């Protein structure tokens, strides 16, 4: 059954969310590479062939590269940007075990070696579930990752305030219900300011969550990132939204957790933003990330 996006708001210029997403994707080079289990992993690359340092962006759970739609073009002025769909999400094939973080990470490692061969170093940004994958990848290829910036990283054994449950989005829902439920979920988990829940965010939420196969939430509940952090030697930094629904009001607990392992850990908090800070406050996020990576 096909999804009905007809109730998703259009952009102010009249374009649909899909048209906008496709226009950003059209600026990239789309590449599928093997990930070692017979499947392939989708990557979008912005700024290829310009000789700039490599920057990888790992999206959040039940997501895709679209989590970075407001960041890839500005960041490509400074870096060659590699934004994959992680295994079992977006347009990438699933790992062998959709509930196992190592199964996901080993596929990612194989794909990274294919998309960026040799010993070329890179910087890595991991949002939410992407932060879990980043931490695990750092233990498998520490010699190549120069720095990891965690963004609202999941999988930490830290206090989280209970909140409303998300509603499952189903293809058989009427268009208005589908859009309304996606808006509700975005407001609960992803974005702090209701006015920032626009048509692109709603379309992304419907598209990505209805095709997600990898069970990232199960891995987060199991504390996947906390399990591996003591083995990570790559320098870490953080960017969190002030009102991140997975963290607020316990940001200091996260800072203490990271600094117990890396005393120089730097936490950057973007005022007024929620969990999906790269979308809700893209100018502040992009500027902060560029500054961190420059150091």
PDB file of C-alpha atoms in Angstrom:
ATOM      1  CA  UNK A   1       0.000   0.000   0.000  1.00  0.00           C
ATOM      2  CA  UNK A   2       1.455   3.368  -1.028  1.00  0.00           C
ATOM      3  CA  UNK A   3       1.731   6.248   1.392  1.00  0.00           C
ATOM      4  CA  UNK A   4      -0.506   9.268   0.937  1.00  0.00           C
ATOM      5  CA  UNK A   5       1.502  12.479   1.375  1.00  0.00           C
ATOM      6  CA  UNK A   6      -1.243  14.794   0.118  1.00  0.00           C
ATOM      7  CA  UNK A   7      -1.806  16.358   3.562  1.00  0.00           C
ATOM      8  CA  UNK A   8       1.865  17.258   4.033  1.00  0.00           C
ATOM      9  CA  UNK A   9       2.249  21.072   3.890  1.00  0.00           C
ATOM     10  CA  UNK A  10       4.052  22.517   0.897  1.00  0.00           C
ATOM     11  CA  UNK A  11       7.016  24.852   1.120  1.00  0.00           C
ATOM     12  CA  UNK A  12       6.396  28.609   1.041  1.00  0.00           C
ATOM     13  CA  UNK A  13       7.473  28.655  -2.623  1.00  0.00           C
ATOM     14  CA  UNK A  14       4.813  26.064  -3.509  1.00  0.00           C
ATOM     15  CA  UNK A  15       7.108  23.079  -3.947  1.00  0.00           C
ATOM     16  CA  UNK A  16       6.355  19.802  -2.247  1.00  0.00           C
ATOM     17  CA  UNK A  17       8.662  18.444   0.428  1.00  0.00           C
ATOM     18  CA  UNK A  18       9.659  15.651  -1.926  1.00  0.00           C
ATOM     19  CA  UNK A  19      10.650  18.145  -4.616  1.00  0.00           C
ATOM     20  CA  UNK A  20      12.811  20.038  -2.139  1.00  0.00           C
ATOM     21  CA  UNK A  21      14.519  16.878  -0.868  1.00  0.00           C
ATOM     22  CA  UNK A  22      15.177  15.733  -4.429  1.00  0.00           C
ATOM     23  CA  UNK A  23      16.671  19.125  -5.320  1.00  0.00           C
ATOM     24  CA  UNK A  24      19.221  18.806  -2.505  1.00  0.00           C
ATOM     25  CA  UNK A  25      19.950  15.182  -3.393  1.00  0.00           C
ATOM     26  CA  UNK A  26      20.500  16.230  -7.019  1.00  0.00           C
ATOM     27  CA  UNK A  27      23.503  18.297  -5.911  1.00  0.00           C
ATOM     28  CA  UNK A  28      25.169  15.134  -4.629  1.00  0.00           C
ATOM     29  CA  UNK A  29      26.755  12.069  -6.121  1.00  0.00           C
ATOM     30  CA  UNK A  30      24.692   9.001  -5.134  1.00  0.00           C
ATOM     31  CA  UNK A  31      26.741   5.832  -4.720  1.00  0.00           C
ATOM     32  CA  UNK A  32      25.882   2.320  -3.542  1.00  0.00           C
ATOM     33  CA  UNK A  33      28.734   0.217  -2.173  1.00  0.00           C
ATOM     34  CA  UNK A  34      28.940  -3.345  -0.813  1.00  0.00           C
ATOM     35  CA  UNK A  35      28.745  -3.713   2.962  1.00  0.00           C
ATOM     36  CA  UNK A  36      30.063  -7.246   3.289  1.00  0.00           C
ATOM     37  CA  UNK A  37      26.883  -9.250   3.857  1.00  0.00           C
ATOM     38  CA  UNK A  38      25.644  -9.312   0.268  1.00  0.00           C
ATOM     39  CA  UNK A  39      23.763  -6.046   0.638  1.00  0.00           C
ATOM     40  CA  UNK A  40      24.605  -2.508  -0.404  1.00  0.00           C
ATOM     41  CA  UNK A  41      24.744   0.775   1.469  1.00  0.00           C
ATOM     42  CA  UNK A  42      23.575   4.045  -0.080  1.00  0.00           C
ATOM     43  CA  UNK A  43      25.750   7.151   0.204  1.00  0.00           C
ATOM     44  CA  UNK A  44      25.270  10.732  -0.962  1.00  0.00           C
ATOM     45  CA  UNK A  45      28.420  12.789  -1.465  1.00  0.00           C
ATOM     46  CA  UNK A  46      28.552  16.580  -1.732  1.00  0.00           C
ATOM     47  CA  UNK A  47      31.703  18.412  -2.821  1.00  0.00           C
ATOM     48  CA  UNK A  48      33.504  15.408  -4.323  1.00  0.00           C
ATOM     49  CA  UNK A  49      36.686  16.008  -6.289  1.00  0.00           C
ATOM     50  CA  UNK A  50      37.608  19.306  -4.655  1.00  0.00           C
ATOM     51  CA  UNK A  51      40.403  17.939  -2.484  1.00  0.00           C
ATOM     52  CA  UNK A  52      38.740  18.910   0.794  1.00  0.00           C
ATOM     53  CA  UNK A  53      38.916  16.845   3.993  1.00  0.00           C
ATOM     54  CA  UNK A  54      36.363  14.075   4.353  1.00  0.00           C
ATOM     55  CA  UNK A  55      33.447  14.520   6.740  1.00  0.00           C
ATOM     56  CA  UNK A  56      30.948  11.722   7.392  1.00  0.00           C
ATOM     57  CA  UNK A  57      27.479  12.396   8.788  1.00  0.00           C
ATOM     58  CA  UNK A  58      25.645   9.473  10.413  1.00  0.00           C
ATOM     59  CA  UNK A  59      21.914  10.093  10.838  1.00  0.00           C
ATOM     60  CA  UNK A  60      19.573   9.126  13.665  1.00  0.00           C
ATOM     61  CA  UNK A  61      17.349   6.124  14.279  1.00  0.00           C
ATOM     62  CA  UNK A  62      14.567   5.338  11.789  1.00  0.00           C
ATOM     63  CA  UNK A  63      16.142   8.042   9.633  1.00  0.00           C
ATOM     64  CA  UNK A  64      18.226   8.602   6.514  1.00  0.00           C
ATOM     65  CA  UNK A  65      20.592  11.189   5.084  1.00  0.00           C
ATOM     66  CA  UNK A  66      17.609  13.578   5.079  1.00  0.00           C
ATOM     67  CA  UNK A  67      18.316  14.265   8.769  1.00  0.00           C
ATOM     68  CA  UNK A  68      21.179  16.424   7.415  1.00  0.00           C
ATOM     69  CA  UNK A  69      19.268  18.180   4.635  1.00  0.00           C
ATOM     70  CA  UNK A  70      19.961  21.670   6.049  1.00  0.00           C
ATOM     71  CA  UNK A  71      23.639  20.933   6.648  1.00  0.00           C
ATOM     72  CA  UNK A  72      25.116  19.048   3.698  1.00  0.00           C
ATOM     73  CA  UNK A  73      25.387  21.945   1.253  1.00  0.00           C
ATOM     74  CA  UNK A  74      26.814  24.525   3.708  1.00  0.00           C
ATOM     75  CA  UNK A  75      29.258  21.972   5.115  1.00  0.00           C
ATOM     76  CA  UNK A  76      30.366  20.986   1.613  1.00  0.00           C
ATOM     77  CA  UNK A  77      31.946  24.438   1.293  1.00  0.00           C
ATOM     78  CA  UNK A  78      34.523  23.238   3.820  1.00  0.00           C
ATOM     79  CA  UNK A  79      34.522  19.445   3.473  1.00  0.00           C
ATOM     80  CA  UNK A  80      33.728  16.612   1.128  1.00  0.00           C
ATOM     81  CA  UNK A  81      30.532  15.477   2.838  1.00  0.00           C
ATOM     82  CA  UNK A  82      29.596  11.788   2.932  1.00  0.00           C
ATOM     83  CA  UNK A  83      26.057  11.186   4.229  1.00  0.00           C
ATOM     84  CA  UNK A  84      24.984   7.534   4.127  1.00  0.00           C
ATOM     85  CA  UNK A  85      21.752   5.774   4.869  1.00  0.00           C
ATOM     86  CA  UNK A  86      22.809   3.451   7.680  1.00  0.00           C
ATOM     87  CA  UNK A  87      22.155  -0.296   7.193  1.00  0.00           C
ATOM     88  CA  UNK A  88      18.479  -1.195   7.321  1.00  0.00           C
ATOM     89  CA  UNK A  89      17.422   2.443   7.050  1.00  0.00           C
ATOM     90  CA  UNK A  90      16.643   4.765   4.158  1.00  0.00           C
ATOM     91  CA  UNK A  91      17.687   3.198   0.857  1.00  0.00           C
ATOM     92  CA  UNK A  92      20.304   0.850   2.360  1.00  0.00           C
ATOM     93  CA  UNK A  93      19.927  -2.899   2.674  1.00  0.00           C
ATOM     94  CA  UNK A  94      19.634  -4.370   6.187  1.00  0.00           C
ATOM     95  CA  UNK A  95      22.448  -5.858   8.273  1.00  0.00           C
ATOM     96  CA  UNK A  96      22.348  -9.532   9.173  1.00  0.00           C
ATOM     97  CA  UNK A  97      20.845  -8.747  12.582  1.00  0.00           C
ATOM     98  CA  UNK A  98      18.649  -5.638  12.721  1.00  0.00           C
ATOM     99  CA  UNK A  99      18.765  -5.638  16.532  1.00  0.00           C
ATOM    100  CA  UNK A 100      22.551  -5.852  16.926  1.00  0.00           C
ATOM    101  CA  UNK A 101      24.732  -2.730  16.901  1.00  0.00           C
ATOM    102  CA  UNK A 102      27.846  -4.685  15.926  1.00  0.00           C
ATOM    103  CA  UNK A 103      26.059  -6.193  12.940  1.00  0.00           C
ATOM    104  CA  UNK A 104      25.233  -2.658  11.800  1.00  0.00           C
ATOM    105  CA  UNK A 105      28.723  -1.319  12.520  1.00  0.00           C
ATOM    106  CA  UNK A 106      30.603  -4.065  10.708  1.00  0.00           C
ATOM    107  CA  UNK A 107      28.542  -3.363   7.592  1.00  0.00           C
ATOM    108  CA  UNK A 108      29.358   0.335   7.956  1.00  0.00           C
ATOM    109  CA  UNK A 109      33.070  -0.390   8.294  1.00  0.00           C
ATOM    110  CA  UNK A 110      33.106  -2.399   5.069  1.00  0.00           C
ATOM    111  CA  UNK A 111      31.183   0.356   3.278  1.00  0.00           C
ATOM    112  CA  UNK A 112      33.518   3.075   4.593  1.00  0.00           C
ATOM    113  CA  UNK A 113      36.522   1.179   3.243  1.00  0.00           C
ATOM    114  CA  UNK A 114      34.759   1.003  -0.134  1.00  0.00           C
ATOM    115  CA  UNK A 115      33.612   4.621  -0.311  1.00  0.00           C
ATOM    116  CA  UNK A 116      36.866   6.059   1.099  1.00  0.00           C
ATOM    117  CA  UNK A 117      39.612   3.555   0.250  1.00  0.00           C
ATOM    118  CA  UNK A 118      43.151   3.466   1.503  1.00  0.00           C
ATOM    119  CA  UNK A 119      44.191   5.149   4.699  1.00  0.00           C
ATOM    120  CA  UNK A 120      42.459   8.468   4.086  1.00  0.00           C
ATOM    121  CA  UNK A 121      41.444   9.970   7.447  1.00  0.00           C
ATOM    122  CA  UNK A 122      38.025  11.456   8.074  1.00  0.00           C
ATOM    123  CA  UNK A 123      35.987  13.281  10.685  1.00  0.00           C
ATOM    124  CA  UNK A 124      32.697  11.844  11.845  1.00  0.00           C
ATOM    125  CA  UNK A 125      29.452  13.341  13.158  1.00  0.00           C
ATOM    126  CA  UNK A 126      26.898  11.013  14.717  1.00  0.00           C
ATOM    127  CA  UNK A 127      23.335  12.071  15.503  1.00  0.00           C
ATOM    128  CA  UNK A 128      21.349  10.012  18.030  1.00  0.00           C
ATOM    129  CA  UNK A 129      21.591   6.401  16.735  1.00  0.00           C
ATOM    130  CA  UNK A 130      24.406   7.592  14.467  1.00  0.00           C
ATOM    131  CA  UNK A 131      26.328   8.454  17.631  1.00  0.00           C
ATOM    132  CA  UNK A 132      26.068   4.839  18.775  1.00  0.00           C
ATOM    133  CA  UNK A 133      27.375   3.639  15.421  1.00  0.00           C
ATOM    134  CA  UNK A 134      30.168   6.242  15.503  1.00  0.00           C
ATOM    135  CA  UNK A 135      31.407   5.082  18.897  1.00  0.00           C
ATOM    136  CA  UNK A 136      31.491   1.463  17.804  1.00  0.00           C
ATOM    137  CA  UNK A 137      33.176   2.300  14.485  1.00  0.00           C
ATOM    138  CA  UNK A 138      35.892   4.174  16.389  1.00  0.00           C
ATOM    139  CA  UNK A 139      36.958   0.903  18.019  1.00  0.00           C
ATOM    140  CA  UNK A 140      37.262  -0.820  14.634  1.00  0.00           C
ATOM    141  CA  UNK A 141      39.190   1.850  12.718  1.00  0.00           C
ATOM    142  CA  UNK A 142      40.749   4.201  15.297  1.00  0.00           C
ATOM    143  CA  UNK A 143      43.670   5.074  13.044  1.00  0.00           C
ATOM    144  CA  UNK A 144      41.420   6.718  10.453  1.00  0.00           C
ATOM    145  CA  UNK A 145      38.886   8.729  12.459  1.00  0.00           C
ATOM    146  CA  UNK A 146      40.394  12.059  13.512  1.00  0.00           C
ATOM    147  CA  UNK A 147      37.502  13.330  15.632  1.00  0.00           C
ATOM    148  CA  UNK A 148      33.936  12.379  16.469  1.00  0.00           C
ATOM    149  CA  UNK A 149      31.254  14.970  17.186  1.00  0.00           C
ATOM    150  CA  UNK A 150      28.279  13.413  18.937  1.00  0.00           C
ATOM    151  CA  UNK A 151      24.910  15.118  18.447  1.00  0.00           C
ATOM    152  CA  UNK A 152      22.209  14.173  20.937  1.00  0.00           C
ATOM    153  CA  UNK A 153      23.822  10.749  21.034  1.00  0.00           C
ATOM    154  CA  UNK A 154      21.684   7.801  22.079  1.00  0.00           C
ATOM    155  CA  UNK A 155      22.599   4.600  23.862  1.00  0.00           C
ATOM    156  CA  UNK A 156      23.866   6.272  27.037  1.00  0.00           C
ATOM    157  CA  UNK A 157      23.079   4.926  30.486  1.00  0.00           C
ATOM    158  CA  UNK A 158      21.876   8.238  31.828  1.00  0.00           C
ATOM    159  CA  UNK A 159      18.708   9.700  33.254  1.00  0.00           C
ATOM    160  CA  UNK A 160      15.922  10.424  30.792  1.00  0.00           C
ATOM    161  CA  UNK A 161      12.654  12.111  31.657  1.00  0.00           C
ATOM    162  CA  UNK A 162       9.594  10.018  30.720  1.00  0.00           C
ATOM    163  CA  UNK A 163       7.432  11.418  27.952  1.00  0.00           C
ATOM    164  CA  UNK A 164       4.455  10.499  25.767  1.00  0.00           C
ATOM    165  CA  UNK A 165       4.807   7.426  23.589  1.00  0.00           C
ATOM    166  CA  UNK A 166       5.274   7.845  19.875  1.00  0.00           C
ATOM    167  CA  UNK A 167       2.510   6.571  17.610  1.00  0.00           C
ATOM    168  CA  UNK A 168       3.310   4.124  14.827  1.00  0.00           C
ATOM    169  CA  UNK A 169       2.776   5.512  11.341  1.00  0.00           C
ATOM    170  CA  UNK A 170       0.887   3.097   9.086  1.00  0.00           C
ATOM    171  CA  UNK A 171       0.470   3.174   5.282  1.00  0.00           C
ATOM    172  CA  UNK A 172      -3.277   2.574   5.598  1.00  0.00           C
ATOM    173  CA  UNK A 173      -3.800   5.777   7.574  1.00  0.00           C
ATOM    174  CA  UNK A 174      -5.735   8.562   5.802  1.00  0.00           C
ATOM    175  CA  UNK A 175      -3.495  11.381   4.592  1.00  0.00           C
ATOM    176  CA  UNK A 176      -4.592  13.819   7.311  1.00  0.00           C
ATOM    177  CA  UNK A 177      -4.080  11.263  10.078  1.00  0.00           C
ATOM    178  CA  UNK A 178      -0.670  10.305   8.757  1.00  0.00           C
ATOM    179  CA  UNK A 179       0.498  13.924   8.639  1.00  0.00           C
ATOM    180  CA  UNK A 180      -0.997  14.729  12.054  1.00  0.00           C
ATOM    181  CA  UNK A 181       0.601  11.724  13.721  1.00  0.00           C
ATOM    182  CA  UNK A 182       3.980  12.504  12.144  1.00  0.00           C
ATOM    183  CA  UNK A 183       3.688  16.092  13.394  1.00  0.00           C
ATOM    184  CA  UNK A 184       2.854  14.818  16.877  1.00  0.00           C
ATOM    185  CA  UNK A 185       5.836  12.449  16.948  1.00  0.00           C
ATOM    186  CA  UNK A 186       8.197  15.160  15.740  1.00  0.00           C
ATOM    187  CA  UNK A 187       6.981  17.477  18.482  1.00  0.00           C
ATOM    188  CA  UNK A 188       7.499  14.835  21.151  1.00  0.00           C
ATOM    189  CA  UNK A 189      10.934  13.584  20.123  1.00  0.00           C
ATOM    190  CA  UNK A 190      12.659  15.695  17.504  1.00  0.00           C
ATOM    191  CA  UNK A 191      11.857  19.417  17.561  1.00  0.00           C
ATOM    192  CA  UNK A 192      11.308  21.760  20.509  1.00  0.00           C
ATOM    193  CA  UNK A 193       9.506  24.621  18.737  1.00  0.00           C
ATOM    194  CA  UNK A 194       6.178  23.487  17.207  1.00  0.00           C
ATOM    195  CA  UNK A 195       6.535  26.192  14.561  1.00  0.00           C
ATOM    196  CA  UNK A 196       9.633  24.393  13.231  1.00  0.00           C
ATOM    197  CA  UNK A 197       7.643  21.243  12.394  1.00  0.00           C
ATOM    198  CA  UNK A 198       7.269  21.962   8.690  1.00  0.00           C
ATOM    199  CA  UNK A 199       6.347  19.946   5.634  1.00  0.00           C
ATOM    200  CA  UNK A 200       9.878  18.682   4.970  1.00  0.00           C
ATOM    201  CA  UNK A 201      10.149  17.353   8.529  1.00  0.00           C
ATOM    202  CA  UNK A 202       6.713  15.714   8.321  1.00  0.00           C
ATOM    203  CA  UNK A 203       7.439  14.122   4.939  1.00  0.00           C
ATOM    204  CA  UNK A 204      10.816  12.889   6.196  1.00  0.00           C
ATOM    205  CA  UNK A 205       9.239  11.376   9.301  1.00  0.00           C
ATOM    206  CA  UNK A 206       6.608   9.477   7.325  1.00  0.00           C
ATOM    207  CA  UNK A 207       9.023   8.290   4.640  1.00  0.00           C
ATOM    208  CA  UNK A 208      11.802   7.159   6.949  1.00  0.00           C
ATOM    209  CA  UNK A 209       9.915   5.579   9.821  1.00  0.00           C
ATOM    210  CA  UNK A 210       7.603   3.499   7.622  1.00  0.00           C
ATOM    211  CA  UNK A 211      10.525   1.856   5.813  1.00  0.00           C
ATOM    212  CA  UNK A 212      12.914   1.449   8.766  1.00  0.00           C
ATOM    213  CA  UNK A 213      13.994  -2.128   9.438  1.00  0.00           C
ATOM    214  CA  UNK A 214      16.908  -1.691  11.827  1.00  0.00           C
ATOM    215  CA  UNK A 215      15.674  -1.573  15.437  1.00  0.00           C
ATOM    216  CA  UNK A 216      17.791   1.304  16.703  1.00  0.00           C
ATOM    217  CA  UNK A 217      15.574   1.954  19.718  1.00  0.00           C
ATOM    218  CA  UNK A 218      16.278  -1.527  21.077  1.00  0.00           C
ATOM    219  CA  UNK A 219      20.008  -0.832  20.884  1.00  0.00           C
ATOM    220  CA  UNK A 220      19.635   2.509  22.630  1.00  0.00           C
ATOM    221  CA  UNK A 221      17.684   1.021  25.518  1.00  0.00           C
ATOM    222  CA  UNK A 222      20.458  -1.555  25.918  1.00  0.00           C
ATOM    223  CA  UNK A 223      23.004   1.261  26.484  1.00  0.00           C
ATOM    224  CA  UNK A 224      25.022   0.454  23.372  1.00  0.00           C
ATOM    225  CA  UNK A 225      27.157   3.612  23.408  1.00  0.00           C
ATOM    226  CA  UNK A 226      27.949   3.435  27.121  1.00  0.00           C
ATOM    227  CA  UNK A 227      29.110  -0.157  26.597  1.00  0.00           C
ATOM    228  CA  UNK A 228      31.817   0.872  24.157  1.00  0.00           C
ATOM    229  CA  UNK A 229      32.856   4.387  25.230  1.00  0.00           C
ATOM    230  CA  UNK A 230      35.682   3.234  27.538  1.00  0.00           C
ATOM    231  CA  UNK A 231      37.413   1.711  24.491  1.00  0.00           C
ATOM    232  CA  UNK A 232      37.121   4.851  22.332  1.00  0.00           C
ATOM    233  CA  UNK A 233      40.408   6.744  21.962  1.00  0.00           C
ATOM    234  CA  UNK A 234      39.249   9.118  19.231  1.00  0.00           C
ATOM    235  CA  UNK A 235      38.777  12.681  20.557  1.00  0.00           C
ATOM    236  CA  UNK A 236      35.114  13.388  21.238  1.00  0.00           C
ATOM    237  CA  UNK A 237      33.050  16.565  21.326  1.00  0.00           C
ATOM    238  CA  UNK A 238      29.322  17.157  21.617  1.00  0.00           C
ATOM    239  CA  UNK A 239      26.560  19.343  20.210  1.00  0.00           C
ATOM    240  CA  UNK A 240      23.209  19.078  21.974  1.00  0.00           C
ATOM    241  CA  UNK A 241      20.014  21.069  21.686  1.00  0.00           C
ATOM    242  CA  UNK A 242      19.157  22.841  24.937  1.00  0.00           C
ATOM    243  CA  UNK A 243      15.784  21.104  25.147  1.00  0.00           C
ATOM    244  CA  UNK A 244      16.766  17.738  23.649  1.00  0.00           C
ATOM    245  CA  UNK A 245      13.873  15.457  24.598  1.00  0.00           C
ATOM    246  CA  UNK A 246      16.271  12.561  25.257  1.00  0.00           C
ATOM    247  CA  UNK A 247      18.379  14.609  27.654  1.00  0.00           C
ATOM    248  CA  UNK A 248      16.658  17.654  29.192  1.00  0.00           C
ATOM    249  CA  UNK A 249      17.074  18.578  32.031  1.00  0.00           C
ATOM    250  CA  UNK A 250      19.964  16.155  32.656  1.00  0.00           C
ATOM    251  CA  UNK A 251      22.626  17.596  30.334  1.00  0.00           C
ATOM    252  CA  UNK A 252      25.245  17.838  33.091  1.00  0.00           C
ATOM    253  CA  UNK A 253      24.985  14.105  33.687  1.00  0.00           C
ATOM    254  CA  UNK A 254      26.039  13.520  30.074  1.00  0.00           C
ATOM    255  CA  UNK A 255      28.889  16.011  30.351  1.00  0.00           C
ATOM    256  CA  UNK A 256      30.176  14.301  33.496  1.00  0.00           C
ATOM    257  CA  UNK A 257      29.910  10.899  31.813  1.00  0.00           C
ATOM    258  CA  UNK A 258      32.035  11.957  28.850  1.00  0.00           C
ATOM    259  CA  UNK A 259      34.580  13.930  30.897  1.00  0.00           C
ATOM    260  CA  UNK A 260      35.154  10.952  33.176  1.00  0.00           C
ATOM    261  CA  UNK A 261      36.554   9.238  30.077  1.00  0.00           C
ATOM    262  CA  UNK A 262      37.956  12.234  28.183  1.00  0.00           C
ATOM    263  CA  UNK A 263      38.648  15.197  30.516  1.00  0.00           C
ATOM    264  CA  UNK A 264      38.941  17.599  27.558  1.00  0.00           C
ATOM    265  CA  UNK A 265      35.477  16.718  26.249  1.00  0.00           C
ATOM    266  CA  UNK A 266      33.714  19.879  25.042  1.00  0.00           C
ATOM    267  CA  UNK A 267      29.914  20.105  25.147  1.00  0.00           C
ATOM    268  CA  UNK A 268      28.247  22.748  22.987  1.00  0.00           C
ATOM    269  CA  UNK A 269      24.599  23.518  23.748  1.00  0.00           C
ATOM    270  CA  UNK A 270      22.462  25.241  21.112  1.00  0.00           C
ATOM    271  CA  UNK A 271      19.889  27.410  22.844  1.00  0.00           C
ATOM    272  CA  UNK A 272      16.211  26.846  22.141  1.00  0.00           C
ATOM    273  CA  UNK A 273      16.693  23.721  20.052  1.00  0.00           C
ATOM    274  CA  UNK A 274      15.502  20.164  20.572  1.00  0.00           C
ATOM    275  CA  UNK A 275      16.895  16.727  19.732  1.00  0.00           C
ATOM    276  CA  UNK A 276      17.121  17.300  15.957  1.00  0.00           C
ATOM    277  CA  UNK A 277      19.267  20.389  16.481  1.00  0.00           C
ATOM    278  CA  UNK A 278      20.886  20.184  13.034  1.00  0.00           C
ATOM    279  CA  UNK A 279      17.473  20.823  11.459  1.00  0.00           C
ATOM    280  CA  UNK A 280      15.883  23.111  14.041  1.00  0.00           C
ATOM    281  CA  UNK A 281      18.860  25.481  14.312  1.00  0.00           C
ATOM    282  CA  UNK A 282      20.969  24.784  11.207  1.00  0.00           C
ATOM    283  CA  UNK A 283      22.925  28.050  11.114  1.00  0.00           C
ATOM    284  CA  UNK A 284      24.026  27.725  14.743  1.00  0.00           C
ATOM    285  CA  UNK A 285      24.690  24.012  14.332  1.00  0.00           C
ATOM    286  CA  UNK A 286      26.757  24.381  11.156  1.00  0.00           C
ATOM    287  CA  UNK A 287      28.838  27.213  12.594  1.00  0.00           C
ATOM    288  CA  UNK A 288      29.479  25.292  15.828  1.00  0.00           C
ATOM    289  CA  UNK A 289      30.441  22.119  13.996  1.00  0.00           C
ATOM    290  CA  UNK A 290      32.843  23.926  11.653  1.00  0.00           C
ATOM    291  CA  UNK A 291      34.469  25.625  14.647  1.00  0.00           C
ATOM    292  CA  UNK A 292      34.877  22.329  16.528  1.00  0.00           C
ATOM    293  CA  UNK A 293      36.380  20.566  13.522  1.00  0.00           C
ATOM    294  CA  UNK A 294      38.755  23.444  12.840  1.00  0.00           C
ATOM    295  CA  UNK A 295      40.267  22.974  16.296  1.00  0.00           C
TER     296      UNK A 295
END
